[in-house]
Amino acid sequence: MKIAIVGSGALGLYYGALLQRGGHEVHFLLRRDYDAIMKNGLTVHSINGDFYLPSVSGHKAPDTIGPVELVIVGLKTFANNSLGDLIKPLLAPETQILTLQNGLGNEELLAELFGAERIIGGVAFLCSNRGEPGHVHHLAAGRIVIGEYQRRANVRLERIASDFTSAGIDCRTTVDLKKARWEKLVWNIPFNGLCALLQQSVDRLLKVPHCRKLVRDLMIEVITAANKQSLSQDIAEKFADGMLEFSDGMGEYKPSMQIDREEGRELEIQAIFRVPLEYGSQQGVGMPRIEMLAVLLEQL
Amino acid sequence: MKIAIVGSGALGLYYGALLQRGGHEVHFLLRRDYDAIMKNGLTVHSINGDFYLPSVSGHKAPDTIGPVELVIVGLKTFANNSLGDLIKPLLAPETQILTLQNGLGNEELLAELFGAERIIGGVAFLCSNRGEPGHVHHLAAGRIVIGEYQRRANVRLERIASDFTSAGIDCRTTVDLKKARWEKLVWNIPFNGLCALLQQSVDRLLKVPHCRKLVRDLMIEVITAANKQSLSQDIAEKFADGMLEFSDGMGEYKPSMQIDREEGRELEIQAIFRVPLEYGSQQGVGMPRIEMLAVLLEQL
């Protein structure tokens, strides 16, 4: 399959590298790492085993890639206003667009730009970060859950999942993408928010009982709002406890928003906080702690 | 009147200087400023007019002061475990103790140590800070409201208020000290907490509408908890709006907790947050934003 990676941060580089190793024709849209990767290739340091791609098809603009079968979007959501220009040159009539971005609102935007029928959404439970240019680190987890944006059952979704699985990616499909997105927010909202605000890694929040309780209170606010969104099934409160245990295994992991703050980038507050708050508010759900966390992050 | 100032930070130095200028025999217990004040005196830079005290009675320990008529306590509450040693040498049978410290729990502790009948509480609405050693800055406001801890009407309270007023201090009495304490918390909880957490002065919080709303939401949580504490009269919601307007006049003011953080001192979380949260919780009042703010401050 000919694949373009739009937004080659840690997530885009990691999954793209696995797909290339799995035999797919992968083209990476690169910025920071362009020179390093074109000169020295791409090195993946992974808990599942390191590997090295000596030759990578890197591009500075989408025009030199041309039409592909699958676009994988890993762009930071605060750069979403460039999605139109970046993706248009990659499209043929049958091109599918899979967004693995954080938060809510990304499928909606892509559907508006390129037509809802192309759009597939996915949530990645991946702990990764970039090292020096040309290196990406896979630290923990890695599962992707993908679903059709319009929720019609579709054989293409199974085909993508099957291709990903063959390439060594733990990929599941879901008939309820919206539920998967909200489940991801149960993690993203407390950990991205608090780690970025306090500039502390996951383990430091979890080891202080008062702070661990705050993380859980934030998770329960997400779950309460999620369960007013006409999901196929409610998210149980115990999902929060599972997430806490899952996070205990992450150690000194820094979520992407914490790294964004450290490196002086914009924060993904709109997609991870403001859009979910808006959906909650539309259903009359109070989310005082999440609202407060959003305000504090905006104030930084 | 022979007066001892225990805790000569900005508040203690400012009010002590006014009382000395007003003709009282004031003794300051000093640490940081001892050498500077003994050598060069004390300079007050005040919006009401600067003045200079060339000769000040400074002490490194209370023993050289001996018994006084009035002890004014301005110590940071995180140093409350030293109150016993600091105050004991200052006591004669009729000595009164006035605490102008922040938060809740200070009168209770002093009453336990030295007997409830001695204890007077006061809340100071004072914007001040210390400059270089030997200098104190009075930036805005300055009113003190004092009340008997045991709430028995008492002529000594009027005498203190009268002495303070003669010395140029705007001093009122109240029959409901508890209400005055909670009213002060309506300011202290949002501004001390948020300014310390975000390292931003008062004006920066107030000029962003979302953040101004968060300040007000925190104030309403304080008021709701206060009104379950058997006060003589409820605190109205519009008290919050008055506090916001009052704070608009403060400009780039840094609350004491923000300065404590900047200077690497402990924060007064126990007296300003944890004790009020405990009183709220005892009455079944939920204070999710205040609880969250306390956790975030403790996490720093």
Coordinates of C-alpha atoms in Angstrom, one line a residue:
Chain A
M1 CA 0.0 0.0 0.0
K2 CA 1.3 3.5 -0.8
I3 CA 1.0 5.5 2.4
A4 CA 1.8 9.1 3.3
I5 CA 2.5 10.2 6.9
V6 CA 1.4 13.8 7.4
G7 CA 2.8 15.0 10.7
S8 CA 5.9 13.0 11.4
G9 CA 6.3 13.4 15.1
A10 CA 7.0 10.5 17.4
L11 CA 3.7 8.8 16.5
G12 CA 4.0 9.3 12.8
L13 CA 7.6 8.2 12.6
Y14 CA 7.0 5.1 14.8
Y15 CA 3.9 3.7 13.0
G16 CA 5.3 4.8 9.6
A17 CA 8.6 2.9 10.3
L18 CA 6.7 -0.2 11.2
L19 CA 4.6 0.0 8.0
Q20 CA 7.7 0.5 5.9
R21 CA 9.4 -2.4 7.6
G22 CA 6.3 -4.4 6.9
G23 CA 6.7 -3.9 3.2
H24 CA 4.5 -0.9 2.5
E25 CA 5.6 2.1 0.4
V26 CA 5.7 4.8 3.0
H27 CA 6.4 8.5 2.4
F28 CA 7.1 10.8 5.3
L29 CA 6.4 14.5 5.3
L30 CA 9.2 15.8 7.4
R31 CA 10.4 19.1 8.9
R32 CA 12.7 18.9 11.9
D33 CA 14.1 15.5 11.0
Y34 CA 14.4 15.9 7.2
D35 CA 18.2 16.4 7.0
A36 CA 19.1 13.8 9.6
I37 CA 16.8 11.1 8.1
M38 CA 17.8 11.7 4.5
K39 CA 21.5 11.5 5.5
N40 CA 21.4 8.7 8.1
G41 CA 18.0 7.0 7.9
L42 CA 15.6 6.4 10.7
T43 CA 16.3 4.5 13.9
V44 CA 13.5 3.1 16.1
H45 CA 14.3 2.3 19.7
S46 CA 11.4 0.1 20.8
I47 CA 10.5 -2.0 23.8
N48 CA 9.6 -4.6 21.1
G49 CA 13.1 -4.5 19.6
D50 CA 15.1 -1.8 18.0
F51 CA 15.4 -1.5 14.2
Y52 CA 16.9 0.7 11.6
L53 CA 15.7 1.9 8.2
P54 CA 18.7 3.0 6.2
S55 CA 16.6 4.4 3.4
V56 CA 13.5 6.5 4.0
S57 CA 11.4 8.4 1.5
G58 CA 11.3 11.8 3.1
H59 CA 9.6 14.9 1.7
K60 CA 9.5 18.6 2.6
A61 CA 6.2 19.2 0.8
P62 CA 3.3 16.8 -0.2
D63 CA 3.6 17.6 -4.0
T64 CA 6.6 15.3 -4.4
I65 CA 4.7 12.4 -2.8
G66 CA 1.6 12.6 -5.1
P67 CA -1.6 10.6 -4.7
V68 CA -1.5 7.7 -2.2
E69 CA -3.9 5.0 -1.0
L70 CA -3.8 6.0 2.7
V71 CA -3.0 9.2 4.4
I72 CA -2.1 8.9 8.1
V73 CA -2.5 12.1 9.9
G74 CA -0.3 12.6 13.0
L75 CA -0.1 16.4 13.0
K76 CA -0.5 18.4 16.2
T77 CA -4.0 19.6 16.2
F78 CA -3.0 23.3 16.7
A79 CA -1.6 23.0 13.2
N80 CA -4.9 21.8 11.8
N81 CA -5.4 24.9 9.6
S82 CA -2.6 23.6 7.4
L83 CA -4.3 20.2 6.8
G84 CA -6.0 21.4 3.6
D85 CA -2.8 22.3 1.9
L86 CA -0.9 19.3 3.2
I87 CA -3.3 16.6 2.2
K88 CA -4.9 17.9 -1.1
P89 CA -1.9 16.8 -3.3
L90 CA -2.1 13.3 -1.8
L91 CA -5.6 12.5 -2.8
A92 CA -6.8 10.2 -5.6
P93 CA -10.6 9.4 -5.8
E94 CA -10.2 6.3 -3.5
T95 CA -7.7 7.7 -1.0
Q96 CA -8.6 7.1 2.6
I97 CA -7.6 9.5 5.4
L98 CA -6.9 8.1 8.9
T99 CA -6.4 10.6 11.6
L100 CA -4.6 9.4 14.7
Q101 CA -4.6 12.9 16.2
N102 CA -5.5 13.7 19.8
G103 CA -8.8 15.0 21.0
L104 CA -12.1 15.7 19.3
G105 CA -13.0 17.6 16.1
N106 CA -10.4 16.2 13.8
E107 CA -12.6 13.9 11.7
E108 CA -15.2 16.6 11.5
L109 CA -12.7 19.0 10.0
L110 CA -11.2 16.5 7.6
A111 CA -14.7 15.5 6.5
E112 CA -15.6 19.1 5.8
L113 CA -12.4 19.5 3.8
F114 CA -12.3 16.3 1.8
G115 CA -15.6 14.5 2.2
A116 CA -16.9 12.4 5.1
E117 CA -16.7 9.1 3.1
R118 CA -12.9 9.1 3.1
I119 CA -12.4 9.6 6.8
I120 CA -11.3 7.0 9.3
G121 CA -10.5 7.9 12.9
G122 CA -8.2 6.1 15.2
V123 CA -6.9 6.5 18.8
A124 CA -3.4 5.4 19.6
F125 CA -2.5 4.3 23.1
L126 CA 1.2 4.9 22.5
C127 CA 4.0 6.1 24.8
S128 CA 6.6 7.5 22.5
N129 CA 8.8 10.5 22.0
R130 CA 11.4 11.8 19.6
G131 CA 15.1 11.7 20.5
E132 CA 17.8 13.4 18.5
P133 CA 16.8 14.0 14.8
G134 CA 16.5 10.6 13.0
H135 CA 15.6 8.7 16.2
V136 CA 12.3 7.8 17.7
H137 CA 11.6 6.1 21.0
H138 CA 8.8 3.6 21.7
L139 CA 8.5 3.4 25.4
A140 CA 5.3 1.5 26.2
A141 CA 1.9 0.3 24.9
G142 CA 1.1 1.0 21.2
R143 CA -2.4 -0.2 20.4
I144 CA -4.4 1.6 17.8
V145 CA -8.2 1.4 17.7
I146 CA -9.7 2.5 14.4
G147 CA -13.3 3.2 13.3
E148 CA -15.2 4.6 10.4
Y149 CA -16.2 8.3 11.0
Q150 CA -19.7 7.8 9.6
R151 CA -20.1 4.5 11.5
R152 CA -21.1 2.4 8.4
A153 CA -19.6 -1.0 8.6
N154 CA -17.0 -1.3 5.9
V155 CA -14.6 -3.9 4.7
R156 CA -11.9 -1.3 4.0
L157 CA -11.5 -0.8 7.8
E158 CA -10.8 -4.5 8.3
R159 CA -8.3 -4.4 5.5
I160 CA -6.4 -1.5 7.1
A161 CA -6.4 -3.3 10.5
S162 CA -5.2 -6.4 8.8
D163 CA -2.3 -4.6 7.0
F164 CA -1.4 -2.8 10.3
T165 CA -1.4 -6.1 12.2
S166 CA 0.8 -7.8 9.6
A167 CA 3.2 -5.0 10.0
G168 CA 3.4 -5.6 13.8
I169 CA 1.0 -2.9 14.9
D170 CA -1.6 -4.0 17.5
C171 CA -4.6 -2.7 15.7
R172 CA -8.3 -3.3 16.5
T173 CA -11.4 -2.0 14.8
T174 CA -14.4 -0.5 16.6
V175 CA -18.0 0.3 15.4
D176 CA -18.1 3.2 17.8
L177 CA -15.3 5.6 17.1
K178 CA -16.8 8.2 19.3
K179 CA -16.6 5.9 22.3
A180 CA -13.0 5.2 21.5
R181 CA -12.2 8.9 21.3
W182 CA -13.8 9.6 24.7
E183 CA -12.0 6.6 26.2
K184 CA -8.8 8.1 25.1
L185 CA -9.8 11.5 26.6
V186 CA -10.2 9.7 30.0
W187 CA -6.4 9.4 29.8
N188 CA -5.5 12.6 27.9
I189 CA -7.4 15.1 29.9
P190 CA -5.9 14.5 33.3
F191 CA -2.4 13.4 32.3
N192 CA -1.7 15.8 29.4
G193 CA -3.3 18.6 31.3
L194 CA -1.7 18.1 34.8
C195 CA 1.7 17.0 33.6
A196 CA 1.9 20.0 31.3
L197 CA 0.7 22.4 34.0
L198 CA 2.9 21.1 36.8
Q199 CA 5.8 20.0 34.5
Q200 CA 5.8 16.6 36.2
S201 CA 5.8 13.2 34.7
V202 CA 3.0 10.6 35.1
D203 CA 4.6 8.8 38.1
R204 CA 4.9 12.0 40.2
L205 CA 1.1 12.6 39.9
L206 CA 0.2 9.0 40.7
K207 CA 2.4 8.5 43.8
V208 CA 0.7 11.4 45.8
P209 CA -2.7 10.1 47.1
H210 CA -4.4 13.6 46.9
C211 CA -3.1 14.0 43.3
R212 CA -4.0 10.5 42.3
K213 CA -7.5 11.2 43.5
L214 CA -7.6 14.4 41.5
V215 CA -6.6 12.4 38.4
R216 CA -9.4 10.0 39.0
D217 CA -11.9 12.9 39.7
L218 CA -11.0 14.3 36.3
M219 CA -11.4 10.9 34.7
I220 CA -14.9 10.6 36.2
E221 CA -15.9 14.0 34.8
V222 CA -14.8 12.8 31.3
I223 CA -16.7 9.6 31.7
T224 CA -19.9 11.4 32.9
A225 CA -19.8 13.7 29.9
A226 CA -19.0 10.8 27.5
N227 CA -22.0 8.9 28.7
K228 CA -24.3 11.7 27.6
Q229 CA -23.0 11.5 24.0
S230 CA -25.2 8.7 22.7
L231 CA -22.4 6.1 22.8
S232 CA -23.2 2.5 21.8
Q233 CA -22.6 1.6 25.5
D234 CA -21.7 3.5 28.6
I235 CA -18.1 3.8 29.8
A236 CA -18.1 2.2 33.3
E237 CA -16.5 4.1 36.3
K238 CA -14.1 1.2 36.7
F239 CA -12.6 2.1 33.3
A240 CA -10.9 5.0 35.3
D241 CA -9.4 2.5 37.7
G242 CA -8.1 0.4 34.8
M243 CA -6.5 3.6 33.3
L244 CA -4.8 4.4 36.6
E245 CA -3.3 0.9 36.8
F246 CA -2.3 1.1 33.2
S247 CA -0.6 4.4 33.9
D248 CA 1.2 3.1 36.9
G249 CA 3.3 1.1 34.4
M250 CA 4.4 4.2 32.6
G251 CA 7.0 5.4 35.1
E252 CA 8.5 8.7 34.3
Y253 CA 6.6 9.1 31.1
K254 CA 6.0 12.7 29.8
P255 CA 2.8 13.1 27.9
S256 CA 3.0 15.0 24.6
M257 CA 1.6 18.2 26.0
Q258 CA 4.2 18.3 28.7
I259 CA 6.9 18.0 26.0
D260 CA 5.2 20.6 23.9
R261 CA 5.4 23.0 26.8
E262 CA 9.0 22.2 27.5
E263 CA 9.9 22.8 23.9
G264 CA 7.9 26.0 23.7
R265 CA 5.2 24.8 21.3
E266 CA 1.6 25.6 21.4
L267 CA -0.6 23.2 23.5
E268 CA -3.4 21.1 22.1
I269 CA -6.0 22.7 24.4
Q270 CA -8.7 23.1 21.8
A271 CA -8.9 19.5 20.7
I272 CA -8.3 17.9 24.1
F273 CA -10.2 20.3 26.3
R274 CA -12.3 22.9 24.7
V275 CA -14.2 20.7 22.2
P276 CA -15.0 18.0 24.8
L277 CA -16.1 20.8 27.2
E278 CA -18.4 22.1 24.5
Y279 CA -19.9 18.7 23.9
G280 CA -20.4 18.2 27.7
S281 CA -21.9 21.6 28.1
Q282 CA -24.4 20.9 25.2
Q283 CA -25.7 18.0 27.3
G284 CA -25.8 20.0 30.5
V285 CA -22.9 18.2 32.1
G286 CA -20.9 20.2 34.6
M287 CA -17.1 19.6 34.3
P288 CA -15.7 22.1 36.9
R289 CA -12.3 20.5 37.2
I290 CA -11.7 20.1 33.5
E291 CA -12.9 23.6 32.9
M292 CA -10.5 24.9 35.5
L293 CA -7.6 22.8 34.1
A294 CA -8.3 24.3 30.6
V295 CA -8.3 27.8 32.0
L296 CA -5.0 27.2 33.8
L297 CA -3.3 25.8 30.7
E298 CA -4.6 28.7 28.6
Q299 CA -3.2 31.1 31.2
L300 CA 0.4 29.7 30.9
Chain B
M1 CA 1.0 50.8 75.0
K2 CA 3.9 48.4 75.0
I3 CA 3.6 46.2 71.9
A4 CA 5.6 43.3 70.5
I5 CA 5.5 42.4 66.8
V6 CA 6.0 38.7 66.3
G7 CA 6.6 38.0 62.7
S8 CA 8.0 41.2 61.2
G9 CA 7.3 40.6 57.5
A10 CA 5.7 43.3 55.4
L11 CA 2.5 43.3 57.5
G12 CA 4.2 43.3 60.8
L13 CA 6.7 46.0 59.8
Y14 CA 4.1 48.3 58.3
Y15 CA 1.6 48.2 61.1
G16 CA 4.3 48.2 63.8
A17 CA 5.9 51.3 62.2
L18 CA 2.6 53.2 62.2
L19 CA 2.0 52.3 65.9
Q20 CA 5.6 53.5 66.8
R21 CA 5.0 56.7 64.8
G22 CA 1.7 57.0 66.8
G23 CA 3.6 57.1 70.1
H24 CA 3.5 53.5 71.2
E25 CA 6.5 51.5 72.5
V26 CA 6.9 49.0 69.8
H27 CA 9.4 46.1 69.8
F28 CA 10.0 44.1 66.7
L29 CA 11.2 40.5 66.6
L30 CA 13.4 40.5 63.6
R31 CA 15.3 38.0 61.5
R32 CA 16.1 39.0 57.9
D33 CA 16.0 42.7 58.5
Y34 CA 17.7 42.8 61.9
D35 CA 21.2 44.2 60.8
A36 CA 19.8 46.7 58.4
I37 CA 17.2 48.1 60.7
M38 CA 19.5 48.3 63.7
K39 CA 22.0 50.2 61.6
N40 CA 19.9 52.4 59.4
G41 CA 16.4 52.3 60.8
L42 CA 13.1 51.5 59.1
T43 CA 11.8 53.2 56.0
V44 CA 8.1 53.0 55.1
H45 CA 7.1 53.7 51.4
S46 CA 3.4 54.2 51.6
I47 CA 0.7 55.4 49.3
N48 CA -0.4 57.5 52.3
G49 CA 3.0 59.2 52.5
D50 CA 6.5 57.8 53.1
F51 CA 8.1 58.1 56.6
Y52 CA 11.3 57.0 58.3
L53 CA 12.0 55.7 61.8
P54 CA 15.7 56.3 62.5
S55 CA 15.6 54.3 65.8
V56 CA 13.7 51.0 66.1
S57 CA 13.7 48.5 69.0
G58 CA 14.7 45.3 67.2
H59 CA 15.2 42.0 68.8
K60 CA 16.6 38.6 67.8
A61 CA 14.7 36.7 70.5
P62 CA 11.6 37.5 72.6
D63 CA 13.5 37.3 76.0
T64 CA 15.0 40.8 75.5
I65 CA 11.5 42.3 75.0
G66 CA 9.9 40.9 78.1
P67 CA 6.2 41.2 79.0
V68 CA 4.1 43.5 76.8
E69 CA 0.5 44.7 76.8
L70 CA -0.2 43.6 73.2
V71 CA 1.4 40.9 71.0
I72 CA 0.7 41.4 67.3
V73 CA 1.3 38.1 65.4
G74 CA 2.2 38.4 61.8
L75 CA 4.1 35.2 61.4
K76 CA 3.7 33.0 58.4
T77 CA 1.3 30.2 59.4
F78 CA 3.7 27.5 58.3
A79 CA 5.9 28.6 61.2
N80 CA 3.1 28.3 63.8
N81 CA 4.9 25.5 65.6
S82 CA 7.3 28.2 66.9
L83 CA 4.5 30.4 68.4
G84 CA 4.8 28.8 71.8
D85 CA 8.5 29.7 72.2
L86 CA 8.2 33.1 70.6
I87 CA 5.2 34.4 72.6
K88 CA 5.7 32.9 76.1
P89 CA 8.4 35.4 77.2
L90 CA 6.1 38.3 76.2
L91 CA 3.2 37.4 78.4
A92 CA 2.0 39.2 81.6
P93 CA -1.3 38.2 83.1
E94 CA -3.2 40.9 81.2
T95 CA -1.3 40.6 77.9
Q96 CA -3.6 40.4 74.8
I97 CA -2.6 38.5 71.7
L98 CA -3.9 39.8 68.3
T99 CA -3.2 37.5 65.3
L100 CA -3.4 39.1 61.9
Q101 CA -2.2 35.9 60.2
N102 CA -3.9 34.4 57.1
G103 CA -6.4 31.7 57.0
L104 CA -8.2 29.7 59.6
G105 CA -7.0 27.9 62.8
N106 CA -4.6 30.5 64.2
E107 CA -6.9 31.7 67.0
E108 CA -7.6 28.1 68.0
L109 CA -3.9 27.3 68.2
L110 CA -3.1 30.4 70.3
A111 CA -6.1 29.8 72.5
E112 CA -4.8 26.3 73.2
L113 CA -1.3 27.6 74.0
F114 CA -2.1 30.7 76.0
G115 CA -5.8 30.6 77.0
A116 CA -8.8 31.7 74.9
E117 CA -9.5 34.8 76.9
R118 CA -6.3 36.5 75.6
I119 CA -7.0 36.0 72.0
I120 CA -8.2 38.6 69.5
G121 CA -8.3 37.9 65.8
G122 CA -8.0 40.3 62.9
V123 CA -8.0 40.2 59.1
A124 CA -5.9 42.7 57.3
F125 CA -6.8 43.8 53.8
L126 CA -3.4 45.1 53.1
C127 CA -1.3 45.1 49.9
S128 CA 2.3 45.4 51.0
N129 CA 5.7 43.7 50.5
R130 CA 9.2 44.0 51.7
G131 CA 11.9 45.7 49.7
E132 CA 15.5 45.6 50.5
P133 CA 16.2 45.0 54.2
G134 CA 15.0 48.0 56.3
H135 CA 12.4 49.0 53.7
V136 CA 8.7 48.1 53.6
H137 CA 6.2 49.0 50.8
H138 CA 2.6 49.8 51.4
L139 CA 1.0 49.5 47.9
A140 CA -2.8 49.6 48.5
A141 CA -5.7 49.2 51.0
G142 CA -4.7 48.6 54.6
R143 CA -7.9 48.1 56.6
I144 CA -7.9 45.8 59.6
V145 CA -11.1 44.3 61.1
I146 CA -10.6 42.9 64.5
G147 CA -12.9 40.7 66.7
E148 CA -12.8 38.8 70.0
Y149 CA -12.1 35.1 69.5
Q150 CA -14.7 34.1 72.0
R151 CA -17.2 36.6 70.7
R152 CA -18.0 38.2 74.0
A153 CA -18.4 41.9 73.7
N154 CA -15.5 43.6 75.3
V155 CA -14.3 47.1 75.9
R156 CA -10.6 46.2 75.3
L157 CA -11.4 45.5 71.7
E158 CA -12.7 49.1 71.2
R159 CA -9.6 50.4 73.0
I160 CA -7.3 48.6 70.6
A161 CA -9.3 49.8 67.6
S162 CA -9.2 53.4 69.0
D163 CA -5.4 53.2 69.5
F164 CA -4.9 51.8 66.0
T165 CA -7.1 54.5 64.5
S166 CA -5.2 57.2 66.3
A167 CA -2.0 55.8 64.8
G168 CA -3.4 56.1 61.3
I169 CA -4.6 52.6 60.8
D170 CA -8.0 52.1 59.4
C171 CA -9.3 49.7 62.0
R172 CA -12.9 48.5 62.6
T173 CA -14.3 46.0 65.1
T174 CA -16.7 43.2 64.4
V175 CA -18.8 41.0 66.6
D176 CA -18.4 38.1 64.1
L177 CA -14.7 37.4 63.7
K178 CA -15.5 34.1 61.9
K179 CA -17.4 35.9 59.2
A180 CA -14.5 38.4 58.7
R181 CA -12.1 35.4 58.4
W182 CA -14.2 33.8 55.7
E183 CA -14.6 37.1 53.9
K184 CA -10.9 37.4 53.7
L185 CA -10.7 33.9 52.4
V186 CA -13.0 34.9 49.5
W187 CA -9.9 36.9 48.4
N188 CA -7.1 34.8 49.6
I189 CA -8.1 31.4 48.2
P190 CA -8.4 32.4 44.5
F191 CA -5.7 35.0 44.4
N192 CA -3.0 33.5 46.7
G193 CA -3.7 30.1 45.1
L194 CA -3.8 31.0 41.4
C195 CA -1.1 33.7 41.5
A196 CA 1.3 31.3 43.3
L197 CA 0.4 28.4 41.0
L198 CA 0.7 30.4 37.7
Q199 CA 3.3 32.8 38.9
Q200 CA 1.2 35.7 37.6
S201 CA 0.2 38.9 39.3
V202 CA -3.5 39.8 40.1
D203 CA -4.0 41.9 37.0
R204 CA -3.0 39.0 34.7
L205 CA -5.7 36.7 36.1
L206 CA -8.4 39.4 36.0
K207 CA -7.9 40.6 32.4
V208 CA -8.6 37.1 30.8
P209 CA -12.4 36.5 30.9
H210 CA -12.2 32.7 31.4
C211 CA -9.7 33.2 34.2
R212 CA -11.7 36.0 35.8
K213 CA -14.7 33.6 35.8
L214 CA -12.6 30.9 37.4
V215 CA -11.6 33.4 40.2
R216 CA -15.3 34.2 40.7
D217 CA -16.2 30.5 40.7
L218 CA -13.6 29.9 43.4
M219 CA -15.0 32.8 45.4
I220 CA -18.5 31.4 45.2
E221 CA -17.3 28.1 46.5
V222 CA -15.8 29.9 49.5
I223 CA -19.0 31.8 50.1
T224 CA -21.1 28.7 49.9
A225 CA -19.0 26.9 52.5
A226 CA -18.9 30.1 54.7
N227 CA -22.6 30.3 54.8
K228 CA -22.8 26.8 56.4
Q229 CA -20.6 27.9 59.3
S230 CA -23.3 29.5 61.5
L231 CA -22.2 33.1 60.7
S232 CA -24.2 36.0 62.2
Q233 CA -25.4 36.8 58.6
D234 CA -24.9 35.2 55.2
I235 CA -22.2 36.5 52.9
A236 CA -24.0 37.5 49.7
E237 CA -22.9 36.4 46.2
K238 CA -22.4 40.0 45.3
F239 CA -19.6 40.2 47.8
A240 CA -17.6 38.3 45.2
D241 CA -18.2 40.9 42.6
G242 CA -17.2 43.6 45.0
M243 CA -13.9 41.7 45.7
L244 CA -13.3 41.5 41.9
E245 CA -13.7 45.2 41.5
F246 CA -11.6 45.9 44.6
S247 CA -8.9 43.6 43.0
D248 CA -9.0 45.4 39.7
G249 CA -7.5 48.4 41.5
M250 CA -4.4 46.3 42.6
G251 CA -2.7 46.2 39.2
E252 CA 0.4 44.1 39.1
Y253 CA 0.1 43.1 42.8
K254 CA 1.7 39.8 43.9
P255 CA -0.1 38.1 46.8
S256 CA 2.1 36.8 49.6
M257 CA 1.9 33.2 48.5
Q258 CA 3.3 34.1 45.1
I259 CA 6.2 35.9 46.7
D260 CA 6.7 32.9 49.1
R261 CA 7.0 30.6 46.0
E262 CA 9.3 33.0 44.2
E263 CA 11.6 33.2 47.2
G264 CA 11.5 29.4 47.8
R265 CA 9.6 29.5 51.1
E266 CA 6.9 27.1 52.2
L267 CA 3.3 28.0 51.2
E268 CA 0.5 28.7 53.6
I269 CA -1.6 25.9 52.2
Q270 CA -2.8 24.5 55.5
A271 CA -4.3 27.7 56.9
I272 CA -5.6 29.1 53.7
F273 CA -6.8 25.9 52.0
R274 CA -6.8 22.7 54.1
V275 CA -8.5 24.0 57.2
P276 CA -11.3 25.8 55.2
L277 CA -11.8 22.6 53.1
E278 CA -12.1 20.6 56.3
Y279 CA -14.7 23.0 57.7
G280 CA -16.6 22.9 54.4
S281 CA -16.4 19.1 54.3
Q282 CA -17.8 18.9 57.8
Q283 CA -20.9 20.7 56.6
G284 CA -21.2 18.6 53.4
V285 CA -20.2 21.4 51.1
G286 CA -18.4 20.3 47.9
M287 CA -15.5 22.6 46.9
P288 CA -14.1 20.8 43.8
R289 CA -12.1 23.8 42.5
I290 CA -10.6 24.7 45.8
E291 CA -9.7 21.1 46.5
M292 CA -8.1 20.9 43.1
L293 CA -6.2 24.2 43.6
A294 CA -4.9 22.9 47.0
V295 CA -3.7 19.7 45.4
L296 CA -1.9 21.6 42.6
L297 CA -0.2 23.8 45.1
E298 CA 0.9 20.9 47.3
Q299 CA 2.2 19.2 44.1
L300 CA 4.6 22.1 43.3

